[in-house]
Amino acid sequence: MASGKRMEPAMPWSPRPAPRACSCPPAALRRWLPLLAWMPHYSTQWLRMDLIAGLSVALTVIPQALAYAEVAGLPPQYGLYSAFVGCFVYFFLGTSRDVTLGPTAVMSLLVSSYTFREPAYAVLLAFLSGCVQLAMRFLCLGFLLDFISCPVIKGFTSAAAITIGVGQIKNLLGLQRVPRQFFLQLYHTFRSLGETRVGDAVLGLVCLLLLLLLRLMRAHAPPVHPDTPPGVRLSLGLVWTATTARNALVVSGAALMAYSCDVAGHRPFVLTGEVVQGLPAVQAPPFSVTTANGTVSFTQMVQDMGAGLAVVPLMGLLESIAVAKAFASQNNYRIDANQELLSIGLTNVLGSFFSSFPVTGSFGRTAVNAQSGVCTPAGGLVTGVLVLLSLGYLTSLFYYIPKAALAAVIIMAVAPLLDTGIACTLWRVRRLDLLPLSVTFLLCFWEVQYGVLAGTLVSLLVLLRSVARPGVQVSEWPVLVVQPAGGLHFPAVEALREAVTSRALGVSPPRCAVLECSHICSLDYTVVLGLRELLEDFRRQGLTLALVGLQEPVLHVLLSADLNFQHFPSLEEAEKYLSQEPGTQPHSFSDDPVPEPSLPC
């Protein structure tokens, strides 16, 4: 059992690496092959912890892979084909000791949406997604992920959790001939409740309860301390093992029950059925596919997948990097985001040669990995080898796994994705963020790509609105002081000009004003033109608009534009100068009340 203090690898995970000897590989090579940074320090203690973690993840990923193939609409062996390549690639290229790459619920749902239940489309999608991800790595386009905001991600994952969960109700109840489109699926599921198979329903609910119970036991298990008595330590070790391998235990128990019934001549459950035995053939991804109606060309396949060629790689990168960053922060080490892009892209490209569908970092299995005390990415080697062994020798046993048990595994896996508190949090923090959340959440039930695209566009519109209408703080000195609360970009020029002229030139008598520019770090040409016109408005009335707190780059731009303006380093100096100007007598608070500082538009 992983207990006590976690063994921390000295390199590269510690935040302050110790100096290396001159014999270490060059820094550039270590950057491309992080394996070279920690392998020289590998120890038997790390080996023991990595073996435990790799076994724990394998007992989780094997039943999940079979289940996620069902979500993707593919034969069950494709889930296992997708579960081992990432383990080996990440061993060489990964910068997080915790992350595990493989099939996930979200990616399986996306695969189902774009591949029409055709394995050839799924494998080609993995190849093309990997190519897109590698291109983003080498063209340094990872910043594009920053434009997908947290409300969009939460809306998408919550909708995905509901879609996947509803899609498994049919297997949980043993229903047949239920369509895959969400709303039709919901309608036909409720309409077919009278056809529920009692055996599947009872088994599915029992599996759900057992998985929930084991998860709660895992969450509330007390930690093991060095002074814990041996008997208690053994008991806690058994509890830890059972709760960590809960998916494998529940699925194995259900399969044993189904086998016993089959031997007795009864078939109370819908079974997984035949799973192709053996390792996948190493072959190039299919660039065409032959159907009953003829051959579908590569161009036609790409057109058929459409927006999936953008949505799948982007969401895969987003999920994987988010998982890596979360666990790096939790366990106090740093990751290289560019290297993570390389890892996930190469995993998908190489995986397509082994009939894999698109994969990404799994939050659930990464949590198992971390809680098991993994020390290096070598734990993934153990997981990959065990998946290959299961493909070679255990596929005949998978025949008896009831689909209701796999449905229970999937429902429990996606339940944490449904963030029920995010709407309340956004209501308290910033209500405007509820708009992209709601748009993404609702449209993802129609089509995933429309939900993500629409949510991202709404987020960008919200961002552009804040750029075009920044907050303007107004204060009353003997002269009017106007301070943009954020940067000043060309869409905001007219709003700033209106704020200044309405408060300085639109009153009686008109007065001088100060534009406090300490928050402005750059100017574009449109802003320069707007400031020129604003300065001319003041000069026409014989008044002065003084600029205060200009940063050096901004001052250089204004001087280069041959602007005639007064600049002061502080408000006090500007006030002293402008007090000598006409129209700057102290403002009468009784005749003209001080305006409230304006809120952001």
Coordinates of C-alpha atoms in Angstrom, one line a residue:
M1 CA 0.0 0.0 0.0
A2 CA 1.2 3.5 -0.7
S3 CA 1.5 5.0 2.7
G4 CA 3.4 7.5 4.8
K5 CA 5.6 10.0 3.2
R6 CA 5.7 10.0 -0.6
M7 CA 9.1 9.2 -2.2
E8 CA 10.0 12.4 -4.1
P9 CA 12.2 12.1 -7.1
A10 CA 15.1 14.5 -7.0
M11 CA 14.8 15.3 -10.7
P12 CA 13.1 16.9 -12.4
W13 CA 10.1 17.2 -10.1
S14 CA 11.7 19.2 -7.2
P15 CA 11.2 22.9 -7.5
R16 CA 14.9 23.7 -6.8
P17 CA 17.0 21.1 -8.7
A18 CA 20.4 20.3 -7.3
P19 CA 23.4 21.0 -9.5
R20 CA 24.2 18.2 -11.8
A21 CA 27.6 16.7 -12.6
C22 CA 29.2 17.6 -15.9
S23 CA 28.6 14.1 -17.2
C24 CA 24.8 14.7 -17.4
P25 CA 23.2 15.0 -20.8
P26 CA 23.0 18.5 -22.4
A27 CA 20.1 20.7 -21.2
A28 CA 18.6 20.8 -24.7
L29 CA 18.5 17.0 -24.9
R30 CA 17.0 16.8 -21.4
R31 CA 14.3 19.2 -22.5
W32 CA 13.3 17.0 -25.3
L33 CA 13.7 13.8 -23.4
P34 CA 12.8 14.4 -19.8
L35 CA 13.6 10.8 -19.1
L36 CA 17.3 11.7 -19.1
A37 CA 16.7 14.1 -16.2
W38 CA 15.4 11.5 -13.7
M39 CA 16.6 8.2 -14.9
P40 CA 20.2 8.6 -13.6
H41 CA 18.7 9.1 -10.1
Y42 CA 16.3 6.1 -10.2
S43 CA 16.3 3.9 -7.1
T44 CA 14.8 0.7 -5.9
Q45 CA 12.5 2.7 -3.6
W46 CA 11.1 4.5 -6.6
L47 CA 10.8 1.2 -8.5
R48 CA 8.6 -0.3 -5.7
M49 CA 6.3 2.7 -5.6
D50 CA 6.1 2.8 -9.4
L51 CA 5.2 -0.9 -9.6
I52 CA 2.4 -0.3 -7.1
A53 CA 1.1 2.7 -8.9
G54 CA 1.3 1.0 -12.3
L55 CA -0.7 -2.0 -11.1
S56 CA -3.3 0.2 -9.5
V57 CA -3.8 2.2 -12.7
A58 CA -3.9 -0.9 -14.8
L59 CA -6.7 -2.4 -12.6
T60 CA -8.6 0.9 -13.3
V61 CA -7.9 1.4 -16.9
I62 CA -8.7 -2.1 -18.2
P63 CA -12.4 -2.1 -17.3
Q64 CA -12.7 1.6 -18.1
A65 CA -11.2 1.1 -21.6
L66 CA -13.8 -1.6 -22.3
A67 CA -16.5 0.8 -21.1
Y68 CA -15.2 3.8 -23.0
A69 CA -15.2 1.8 -26.3
E70 CA -18.9 1.4 -25.7
V71 CA -19.3 5.2 -25.3
A72 CA -17.3 5.8 -28.5
G73 CA -19.6 3.3 -30.3
L74 CA -16.7 1.0 -31.1
P75 CA -16.0 -2.7 -30.5
P76 CA -14.6 -3.2 -26.9
Q77 CA -11.1 -4.2 -28.0
Y78 CA -10.5 -0.7 -29.4
G79 CA -10.7 0.7 -25.9
L80 CA -7.7 -1.6 -24.9
Y81 CA -5.9 -0.7 -28.2
S82 CA -6.1 3.0 -27.0
A83 CA -4.9 2.3 -23.5
F84 CA -1.2 1.3 -23.9
V85 CA 0.6 3.5 -26.4
G86 CA 0.4 6.6 -24.3
C87 CA 2.0 4.8 -21.4
F88 CA 5.1 4.1 -23.4
V89 CA 5.3 7.5 -25.1
Y90 CA 4.8 9.4 -21.9
F91 CA 7.6 7.4 -20.2
F92 CA 10.1 9.1 -22.6
L93 CA 8.5 12.5 -23.2
G94 CA 6.3 13.3 -20.2
T95 CA 7.1 16.0 -17.7
S96 CA 4.6 15.0 -15.0
R97 CA 5.1 12.0 -12.9
D98 CA 1.4 11.7 -12.2
V99 CA -0.3 12.0 -15.7
T100 CA -1.6 8.9 -17.5
L101 CA -2.7 9.1 -21.1
G102 CA -5.5 6.9 -22.5
P103 CA -9.2 6.8 -23.3
T104 CA -11.4 9.1 -21.4
A105 CA -15.2 9.7 -21.1
V106 CA -15.1 13.1 -22.8
M107 CA -12.9 12.0 -25.7
S108 CA -15.0 8.9 -26.2
L109 CA -18.1 11.0 -26.5
L110 CA -16.4 13.3 -29.1
V111 CA -15.3 10.2 -31.0
S112 CA -18.8 8.9 -31.0
S113 CA -20.0 12.3 -32.4
Y114 CA -17.7 12.4 -35.4
T115 CA -16.9 8.8 -36.4
F116 CA -20.3 7.3 -37.1
R117 CA -19.4 4.1 -35.1
E118 CA -16.8 3.2 -37.8
P119 CA -13.4 2.1 -36.4
A120 CA -11.7 3.3 -39.6
Y121 CA -12.9 6.9 -39.0
A122 CA -11.9 6.7 -35.3
V123 CA -8.3 5.6 -36.1
L124 CA -7.9 8.2 -38.8
L125 CA -9.3 10.9 -36.4
A126 CA -6.6 9.9 -33.9
F127 CA -3.9 10.3 -36.6
L128 CA -5.1 13.7 -37.8
S129 CA -5.7 14.9 -34.3
G130 CA -2.1 14.0 -33.4
C131 CA -0.9 15.8 -36.5
V132 CA -2.8 19.0 -35.5
Q133 CA -1.5 18.8 -32.0
L134 CA 2.1 18.4 -33.2
A135 CA 1.7 21.3 -35.6
M136 CA 0.4 23.4 -32.7
R137 CA 3.5 22.4 -30.7
F138 CA 6.0 23.3 -33.4
L139 CA 4.2 26.5 -34.5
C140 CA 3.9 27.6 -30.8
L141 CA 0.1 27.8 -31.1
G142 CA -0.6 26.5 -27.6
F143 CA -1.8 30.0 -26.6
L144 CA -5.0 29.3 -28.6
L145 CA -6.1 27.1 -25.7
D146 CA -6.2 30.2 -23.4
F147 CA -9.2 31.5 -25.4
I148 CA -11.3 28.6 -24.1
S149 CA -12.5 30.0 -20.8
C150 CA -13.3 28.1 -17.6
P151 CA -17.1 28.6 -18.0
V152 CA -16.9 27.1 -21.5
I153 CA -15.0 24.1 -20.2
K154 CA -17.3 23.6 -17.2
G155 CA -20.4 23.9 -19.5
F156 CA -18.9 21.4 -21.9
T157 CA -17.8 18.8 -19.3
S158 CA -21.1 19.1 -17.4
A159 CA -23.1 18.5 -20.6
A160 CA -20.8 15.7 -21.5
A161 CA -21.3 14.0 -18.1
I162 CA -25.1 14.2 -18.5
T163 CA -25.0 13.0 -22.1
I164 CA -22.7 10.0 -21.3
G165 CA -24.7 9.2 -18.1
V166 CA -28.0 9.2 -20.0
G167 CA -26.5 7.2 -22.7
Q168 CA -25.6 4.4 -20.2
I169 CA -29.1 4.1 -18.8
K170 CA -30.1 1.8 -21.7
N171 CA -27.3 -0.6 -20.8
L172 CA -28.0 -0.3 -17.1
L173 CA -31.6 -1.4 -17.7
G174 CA -30.9 -3.8 -20.5
L175 CA -32.8 -1.8 -23.1
Q176 CA -32.4 -2.5 -26.8
R177 CA -32.7 -0.4 -30.0
V178 CA -32.2 3.0 -28.4
P179 CA -30.8 5.7 -30.7
R180 CA -27.6 7.5 -29.8
Q181 CA -28.7 11.1 -30.4
F182 CA -29.3 12.7 -27.0
F183 CA -32.9 13.9 -27.2
L184 CA -34.0 10.8 -29.1
Q185 CA -32.1 8.7 -26.6
L186 CA -33.9 10.3 -23.7
Y187 CA -37.3 9.9 -25.3
H188 CA -36.9 6.3 -26.3
T189 CA -35.3 5.4 -22.9
F190 CA -38.4 6.6 -21.0
R191 CA -40.7 5.2 -23.6
S192 CA -39.0 1.7 -23.3
L193 CA -39.0 1.5 -19.5
G194 CA -41.6 -1.3 -19.6
E195 CA -39.0 -3.4 -21.5
T196 CA -36.5 -3.2 -18.7
R197 CA -34.7 -6.5 -18.0
V198 CA -34.9 -7.2 -14.3
G199 CA -31.5 -9.0 -14.2
D200 CA -29.6 -6.1 -15.8
A201 CA -31.4 -3.5 -13.7
V202 CA -30.7 -5.2 -10.4
L203 CA -27.1 -5.9 -11.3
G204 CA -26.5 -2.4 -12.6
L205 CA -27.9 -0.8 -9.4
V206 CA -25.9 -3.2 -7.2
C207 CA -22.7 -2.3 -9.1
L208 CA -23.5 1.4 -8.7
L209 CA -24.0 1.1 -5.0
L210 CA -20.8 -1.0 -4.5
L211 CA -18.7 1.5 -6.5
L212 CA -20.2 4.4 -4.6
L213 CA -19.5 2.6 -1.3
L214 CA -15.9 1.8 -2.2
R215 CA -15.3 5.4 -3.4
L216 CA -16.6 6.7 0.0
M217 CA -14.4 4.2 1.9
R218 CA -11.4 5.5 -0.1
A219 CA -12.2 9.1 0.6
H220 CA -12.7 8.5 4.4
A221 CA -9.9 6.0 5.0
P222 CA -7.5 7.2 7.7
P223 CA -3.9 7.7 6.7
V224 CA -1.2 5.3 7.8
H225 CA 1.4 6.6 10.2
P226 CA 4.8 5.0 11.0
D227 CA 3.6 4.1 14.5
T228 CA 0.5 2.4 13.2
P229 CA 0.2 -1.2 14.6
P230 CA 0.9 -4.0 12.0
G231 CA -2.6 -5.4 12.2
V232 CA -4.2 -2.0 11.6
R233 CA -1.7 -1.3 8.8
L234 CA -2.6 -4.6 7.1
S235 CA -6.3 -3.8 7.4
L236 CA -5.9 -0.4 6.0
G237 CA -3.7 -1.9 3.2
L238 CA -6.5 -4.3 2.2
V239 CA -9.0 -1.4 2.3
W240 CA -6.7 0.7 0.1
T241 CA -6.2 -2.1 -2.4
A242 CA -10.0 -2.9 -2.6
T243 CA -11.0 0.7 -3.0
T244 CA -8.3 1.5 -5.6
A245 CA -9.1 -1.5 -7.7
R246 CA -12.9 -1.1 -7.2
N247 CA -13.7 -1.0 -10.9
A248 CA -11.8 -4.3 -11.5
L249 CA -13.4 -5.9 -8.5
V250 CA -16.9 -5.0 -9.4
V251 CA -16.6 -5.9 -13.0
S252 CA -14.9 -9.2 -12.2
G253 CA -17.6 -10.1 -9.7
A254 CA -20.3 -9.3 -12.2
A255 CA -18.5 -11.4 -14.9
L256 CA -18.2 -14.3 -12.5
M257 CA -21.9 -14.1 -11.7
A258 CA -22.7 -14.0 -15.5
Y259 CA -20.5 -17.0 -16.1
S260 CA -22.1 -19.0 -13.3
C261 CA -25.6 -18.2 -14.7
D262 CA -24.4 -19.2 -18.2
V263 CA -23.1 -22.5 -17.0
A264 CA -26.4 -23.1 -15.3
G265 CA -28.2 -22.4 -18.6
H266 CA -29.5 -18.9 -17.8
R267 CA -28.9 -15.6 -19.5
P268 CA -30.2 -12.9 -17.2
F269 CA -27.8 -10.2 -18.4
V270 CA -26.8 -8.6 -21.7
L271 CA -23.1 -9.5 -22.1
T272 CA -20.2 -7.6 -23.8
G273 CA -19.7 -10.5 -26.2
E274 CA -16.7 -11.5 -28.2
V275 CA -13.6 -9.4 -27.8
V276 CA -10.9 -9.9 -30.5
Q277 CA -7.9 -11.6 -28.9
G278 CA -4.3 -10.6 -29.4
L279 CA -2.3 -7.5 -30.0
P280 CA -3.4 -5.1 -32.7
A281 CA -1.6 -5.3 -36.0
V282 CA 0.9 -2.5 -36.6
Q283 CA -0.4 -0.8 -39.8
A284 CA -0.8 2.7 -41.2
P285 CA -4.1 4.4 -40.3
P286 CA -6.8 3.9 -43.0
F287 CA -6.8 6.8 -45.5
S288 CA -9.8 5.3 -47.3
V289 CA -12.5 2.8 -46.3
T290 CA -14.5 0.3 -48.4
T291 CA -18.2 0.1 -47.8
A292 CA -21.1 -1.7 -49.4
N293 CA -21.7 1.4 -51.5
G294 CA -18.1 1.6 -52.7
T295 CA -14.8 3.2 -51.5
V296 CA -14.8 6.4 -49.4
S297 CA -11.8 8.5 -50.2
F298 CA -9.5 10.3 -47.7
T299 CA -11.0 13.6 -48.8
Q300 CA -14.5 12.4 -48.2
M301 CA -13.6 11.0 -44.8
V302 CA -12.1 14.4 -43.8
Q303 CA -15.2 16.2 -44.9
D304 CA -17.4 13.7 -43.0
M305 CA -15.5 14.4 -39.8
G306 CA -15.7 18.1 -40.4
A307 CA -15.4 20.2 -37.2
G308 CA -14.2 17.2 -35.3
L309 CA -10.7 17.7 -36.8
A310 CA -10.5 21.0 -34.7
V311 CA -12.7 20.1 -31.7
V312 CA -11.1 16.8 -30.8
P313 CA -7.4 17.9 -30.8
L314 CA -8.2 21.1 -29.0
M315 CA -10.3 19.5 -26.3
G316 CA -7.7 16.7 -26.0
L317 CA -4.9 19.2 -25.4
L318 CA -7.0 21.2 -23.0
E319 CA -8.0 18.2 -20.9
S320 CA -4.5 16.8 -20.8
I321 CA -2.7 20.0 -19.9
A322 CA -5.3 20.9 -17.3
V323 CA -4.8 17.6 -15.6
A324 CA -1.0 18.0 -15.7
K325 CA -1.1 21.5 -14.3
A326 CA -3.5 20.6 -11.6
F327 CA -1.4 17.7 -10.2
A328 CA 1.9 19.6 -10.7
S329 CA 0.5 22.4 -8.5
Q330 CA -0.8 20.0 -6.0
N331 CA 2.5 18.1 -5.7
N332 CA 4.8 21.1 -6.0
Y333 CA 6.7 20.5 -9.3
R334 CA 6.5 22.2 -12.7
I335 CA 5.6 20.9 -16.1
D336 CA 6.6 22.0 -19.6
A337 CA 3.4 22.7 -21.5
N338 CA 5.2 22.6 -24.9
Q339 CA 6.5 19.1 -24.0
E340 CA 3.0 18.0 -23.0
L341 CA 1.8 19.1 -26.4
L342 CA 4.5 17.0 -28.0
S343 CA 3.6 14.0 -25.8
I344 CA -0.1 14.0 -26.5
G345 CA 0.4 14.7 -30.2
L346 CA 2.9 11.9 -30.7
T347 CA 0.7 9.5 -28.6
N348 CA -2.2 10.0 -31.0
V349 CA -0.1 9.7 -34.1
L350 CA 1.7 6.5 -33.0
G351 CA -1.5 5.2 -31.5
S352 CA -3.3 5.3 -34.8
F353 CA -0.8 2.7 -36.1
F354 CA -2.1 0.4 -33.4
S355 CA -5.8 1.1 -34.1
S356 CA -6.2 3.6 -31.3
F357 CA -8.9 6.2 -31.2
P358 CA -8.0 9.7 -29.9
V359 CA -6.8 9.8 -26.2
T360 CA -5.8 12.4 -23.7
G361 CA -4.9 12.8 -20.0
S362 CA -7.3 11.1 -17.6
F363 CA -8.1 13.0 -14.4
G364 CA -9.5 9.9 -12.6
R365 CA -6.6 7.6 -13.4
T366 CA -4.1 10.4 -12.8
A367 CA -5.6 10.8 -9.3
V368 CA -5.2 7.0 -8.7
N369 CA -1.6 7.3 -9.9
A370 CA -0.8 10.1 -7.6
Q371 CA -2.6 8.6 -4.6
S372 CA -0.7 5.3 -5.2
G373 CA 2.6 7.2 -4.6
V374 CA 4.0 7.1 -8.1
C375 CA 7.5 8.6 -8.3
T376 CA 8.2 8.8 -12.0
P377 CA 6.5 8.2 -15.4
A378 CA 8.0 4.6 -15.2
G379 CA 4.8 3.6 -13.5
G380 CA 3.1 4.0 -16.9
L381 CA 5.4 1.2 -18.3
V382 CA 3.8 -1.2 -15.8
T383 CA 0.3 -0.1 -16.8
G384 CA 1.1 -0.5 -20.5
V385 CA 2.6 -4.0 -20.1
L386 CA -0.5 -5.2 -18.1
V387 CA -2.9 -3.8 -20.8
L388 CA -0.9 -5.7 -23.4
L389 CA -1.0 -8.9 -21.3
S390 CA -4.8 -8.5 -20.9
L391 CA -5.1 -8.2 -24.7
G392 CA -3.0 -11.3 -25.2
Y393 CA -4.5 -13.6 -22.6
L394 CA -7.7 -12.3 -20.9
T395 CA -10.0 -11.3 -23.8
S396 CA -11.9 -14.6 -23.6
L397 CA -12.9 -13.7 -20.1
F398 CA -14.2 -10.3 -21.2
Y399 CA -17.0 -12.1 -23.1
Y400 CA -18.9 -12.5 -19.8
I401 CA -18.7 -9.0 -18.5
P402 CA -22.3 -7.6 -18.3
K403 CA -22.9 -4.3 -20.1
A404 CA -24.8 -3.2 -17.0
A405 CA -21.6 -3.5 -14.9
L406 CA -19.6 -1.4 -17.5
A407 CA -22.5 1.1 -17.5
A408 CA -22.1 1.5 -13.7
V409 CA -18.4 2.0 -14.1
I410 CA -18.9 4.8 -16.7
I411 CA -21.6 6.5 -14.7
M412 CA -19.4 6.6 -11.6
A413 CA -16.5 7.8 -13.7
V414 CA -18.3 10.8 -15.3
A415 CA -20.3 11.8 -12.2
P416 CA -17.4 14.1 -10.9
L417 CA -17.5 16.0 -14.2
L418 CA -20.9 17.4 -13.4
D419 CA -20.1 20.6 -11.5
T420 CA -23.4 21.4 -9.7
G421 CA -22.0 24.4 -7.9
I422 CA -20.4 26.3 -10.8
A423 CA -23.6 28.4 -11.5
C424 CA -23.8 29.6 -7.9
T425 CA -20.1 30.4 -7.9
L426 CA -20.3 32.4 -11.1
W427 CA -23.4 34.2 -9.8
R428 CA -21.4 35.4 -6.8
V429 CA -18.2 36.1 -8.6
R430 CA -19.2 37.5 -12.0
R431 CA -22.7 37.0 -13.4
L432 CA -21.7 37.8 -16.9
D433 CA -19.7 34.5 -17.0
L434 CA -23.0 32.6 -16.7
L435 CA -23.7 33.5 -20.4
P436 CA -20.9 31.4 -22.0
L437 CA -21.5 28.7 -19.4
S438 CA -25.2 28.5 -20.3
V439 CA -24.7 28.7 -24.1
T440 CA -22.1 26.0 -24.1
F441 CA -24.0 23.7 -21.7
L442 CA -27.3 23.9 -23.7
L443 CA -25.9 23.7 -27.2
C444 CA -23.6 20.7 -26.4
F445 CA -26.8 18.6 -26.1
W446 CA -27.5 19.5 -29.7
E447 CA -24.0 19.2 -31.2
V448 CA -20.7 19.3 -29.3
Q449 CA -18.9 21.5 -31.8
Y450 CA -21.7 24.1 -31.8
G451 CA -21.7 24.3 -28.0
V452 CA -17.9 24.7 -27.7
L453 CA -17.7 27.2 -30.6
A454 CA -20.7 29.3 -29.5
G455 CA -19.4 29.3 -25.9
T456 CA -16.0 30.4 -27.0
L457 CA -17.4 33.1 -29.2
V458 CA -19.5 34.4 -26.4
S459 CA -16.5 34.5 -24.1
L460 CA -14.5 36.4 -26.7
L461 CA -17.4 38.9 -27.1
V462 CA -17.4 39.4 -23.3
L463 CA -13.6 39.9 -23.4
L464 CA -13.9 42.4 -26.3
R465 CA -16.6 44.3 -24.5
S466 CA -14.3 44.8 -21.5
V467 CA -11.6 46.0 -23.9
A468 CA -13.9 48.3 -25.8
R469 CA -15.5 49.7 -22.6
P470 CA -12.9 49.7 -19.9
G471 CA -13.7 51.1 -16.5
V472 CA -13.1 54.8 -16.1
Q473 CA -12.4 56.2 -12.6
V474 CA -13.3 59.9 -12.2
S475 CA -12.1 62.0 -9.2
E476 CA -12.5 65.7 -8.3
W477 CA -9.4 67.7 -7.5
P478 CA -9.2 71.4 -8.3
V479 CA -9.2 69.9 -11.8
L480 CA -11.0 66.9 -13.1
V481 CA -8.9 63.7 -13.0
V482 CA -9.9 60.8 -15.3
Q483 CA -8.1 57.5 -15.0
P484 CA -8.7 54.5 -17.3
A485 CA -8.9 51.5 -15.0
G486 CA -7.3 49.2 -17.5
G487 CA -5.3 49.4 -20.8
L488 CA -6.3 51.7 -23.6
H489 CA -7.0 50.0 -27.0
F490 CA -8.5 51.4 -30.1
P491 CA -12.1 50.2 -29.5
A492 CA -12.1 52.2 -26.2
V493 CA -11.0 55.6 -27.6
E494 CA -14.5 57.0 -28.3
A495 CA -15.8 55.9 -24.9
L496 CA -12.8 57.6 -23.2
R497 CA -13.3 60.7 -25.2
E498 CA -17.0 60.9 -24.3
A499 CA -16.2 60.4 -20.6
V500 CA -13.7 63.2 -20.6
T501 CA -15.6 65.8 -22.7
S502 CA -18.9 65.2 -20.9
R503 CA -17.4 65.9 -17.5
A504 CA -14.9 68.7 -18.5
L505 CA -16.2 70.4 -21.6
G506 CA -19.9 69.6 -21.3
V507 CA -20.3 71.5 -18.0
S508 CA -20.7 75.2 -17.3
P509 CA -18.1 76.6 -17.0
P510 CA -15.9 74.2 -18.9
R511 CA -12.6 73.3 -17.1
C512 CA -9.2 71.7 -17.5
A513 CA -8.7 68.0 -16.9
V514 CA -6.0 65.5 -16.2
L515 CA -5.8 62.1 -17.9
E516 CA -4.0 59.8 -15.5
C517 CA -2.1 57.3 -17.7
S518 CA -0.2 55.1 -15.3
H519 CA -2.2 52.0 -16.2
I520 CA -1.6 52.4 -19.9
C521 CA 1.3 50.4 -21.1
S522 CA 0.9 50.6 -24.9
L523 CA -0.9 52.7 -27.6
D524 CA -1.9 51.9 -31.1
Y525 CA -2.3 54.5 -33.9
T526 CA -6.1 54.8 -33.5
V527 CA -5.6 55.7 -29.9
V528 CA -3.0 58.3 -30.8
L529 CA -5.4 59.9 -33.3
G530 CA -8.2 59.9 -30.7
L531 CA -5.9 61.6 -28.1
R532 CA -5.0 64.2 -30.8
E533 CA -8.6 65.0 -31.4
L534 CA -9.3 65.2 -27.6
L535 CA -6.4 67.6 -27.1
E536 CA -7.7 69.8 -29.9
D537 CA -11.2 69.9 -28.3
F538 CA -9.6 71.4 -25.2
R539 CA -7.5 73.9 -27.1
R540 CA -10.4 75.2 -29.0
Q541 CA -12.0 76.3 -25.7
G542 CA -8.7 77.7 -24.4
L543 CA -8.3 74.9 -21.9
T544 CA -5.6 72.2 -21.2
L545 CA -5.8 68.4 -21.0
A546 CA -2.7 67.3 -19.1
L547 CA -1.3 63.8 -19.2
V548 CA 0.2 62.3 -16.0
G549 CA 2.2 59.2 -15.3
L550 CA 3.1 58.2 -18.9
Q551 CA 5.2 55.1 -19.1
E552 CA 8.4 55.4 -21.2
P553 CA 7.1 53.3 -24.2
V554 CA 3.8 55.3 -24.3
L555 CA 5.7 58.6 -24.1
H556 CA 7.9 57.6 -26.9
V557 CA 4.9 56.7 -29.1
L558 CA 3.3 60.1 -28.4
L559 CA 6.5 62.0 -29.2
S560 CA 7.0 60.0 -32.4
A561 CA 3.5 61.1 -33.4
D562 CA 4.4 64.8 -33.0
L563 CA 1.6 65.3 -30.5
N564 CA 1.6 68.7 -28.7
F565 CA 0.7 67.9 -25.1
Q566 CA 1.6 68.7 -21.5
H567 CA 3.0 65.9 -19.4
F568 CA 3.7 65.7 -15.7
P569 CA 5.2 63.0 -13.5
S570 CA 2.6 63.5 -10.7
L571 CA -0.9 64.7 -10.1
E572 CA 0.4 67.4 -7.7
E573 CA 2.6 69.0 -10.3
A574 CA -0.2 68.9 -12.9
E575 CA -2.6 70.5 -10.4
K576 CA 0.0 73.3 -9.6
Y577 CA 0.5 74.0 -13.3
L578 CA -3.2 73.9 -14.2
S579 CA -4.3 76.1 -11.3
Q580 CA -2.7 79.0 -13.2
E581 CA -4.7 78.2 -16.3
P582 CA -8.1 79.9 -16.9
G583 CA -11.1 77.7 -16.0
T584 CA -9.4 75.8 -13.2
Q585 CA -10.7 77.6 -10.2
P586 CA -11.7 75.1 -7.4
H587 CA -14.9 73.3 -8.3
S588 CA -18.0 74.3 -6.4
F589 CA -19.4 71.2 -4.7
S590 CA -22.6 73.0 -3.8
D591 CA -23.6 74.1 -7.3
D592 CA -22.4 71.0 -9.1
P593 CA -22.2 67.8 -7.1
V594 CA -19.2 65.5 -7.5
P595 CA -20.0 62.7 -9.9
E596 CA -19.7 59.2 -8.6
P597 CA -16.7 57.2 -9.9
S598 CA -18.0 55.4 -13.0
L599 CA -18.3 51.6 -12.9
P600 CA -17.1 49.4 -15.7
C601 CA -19.5 49.5 -18.6

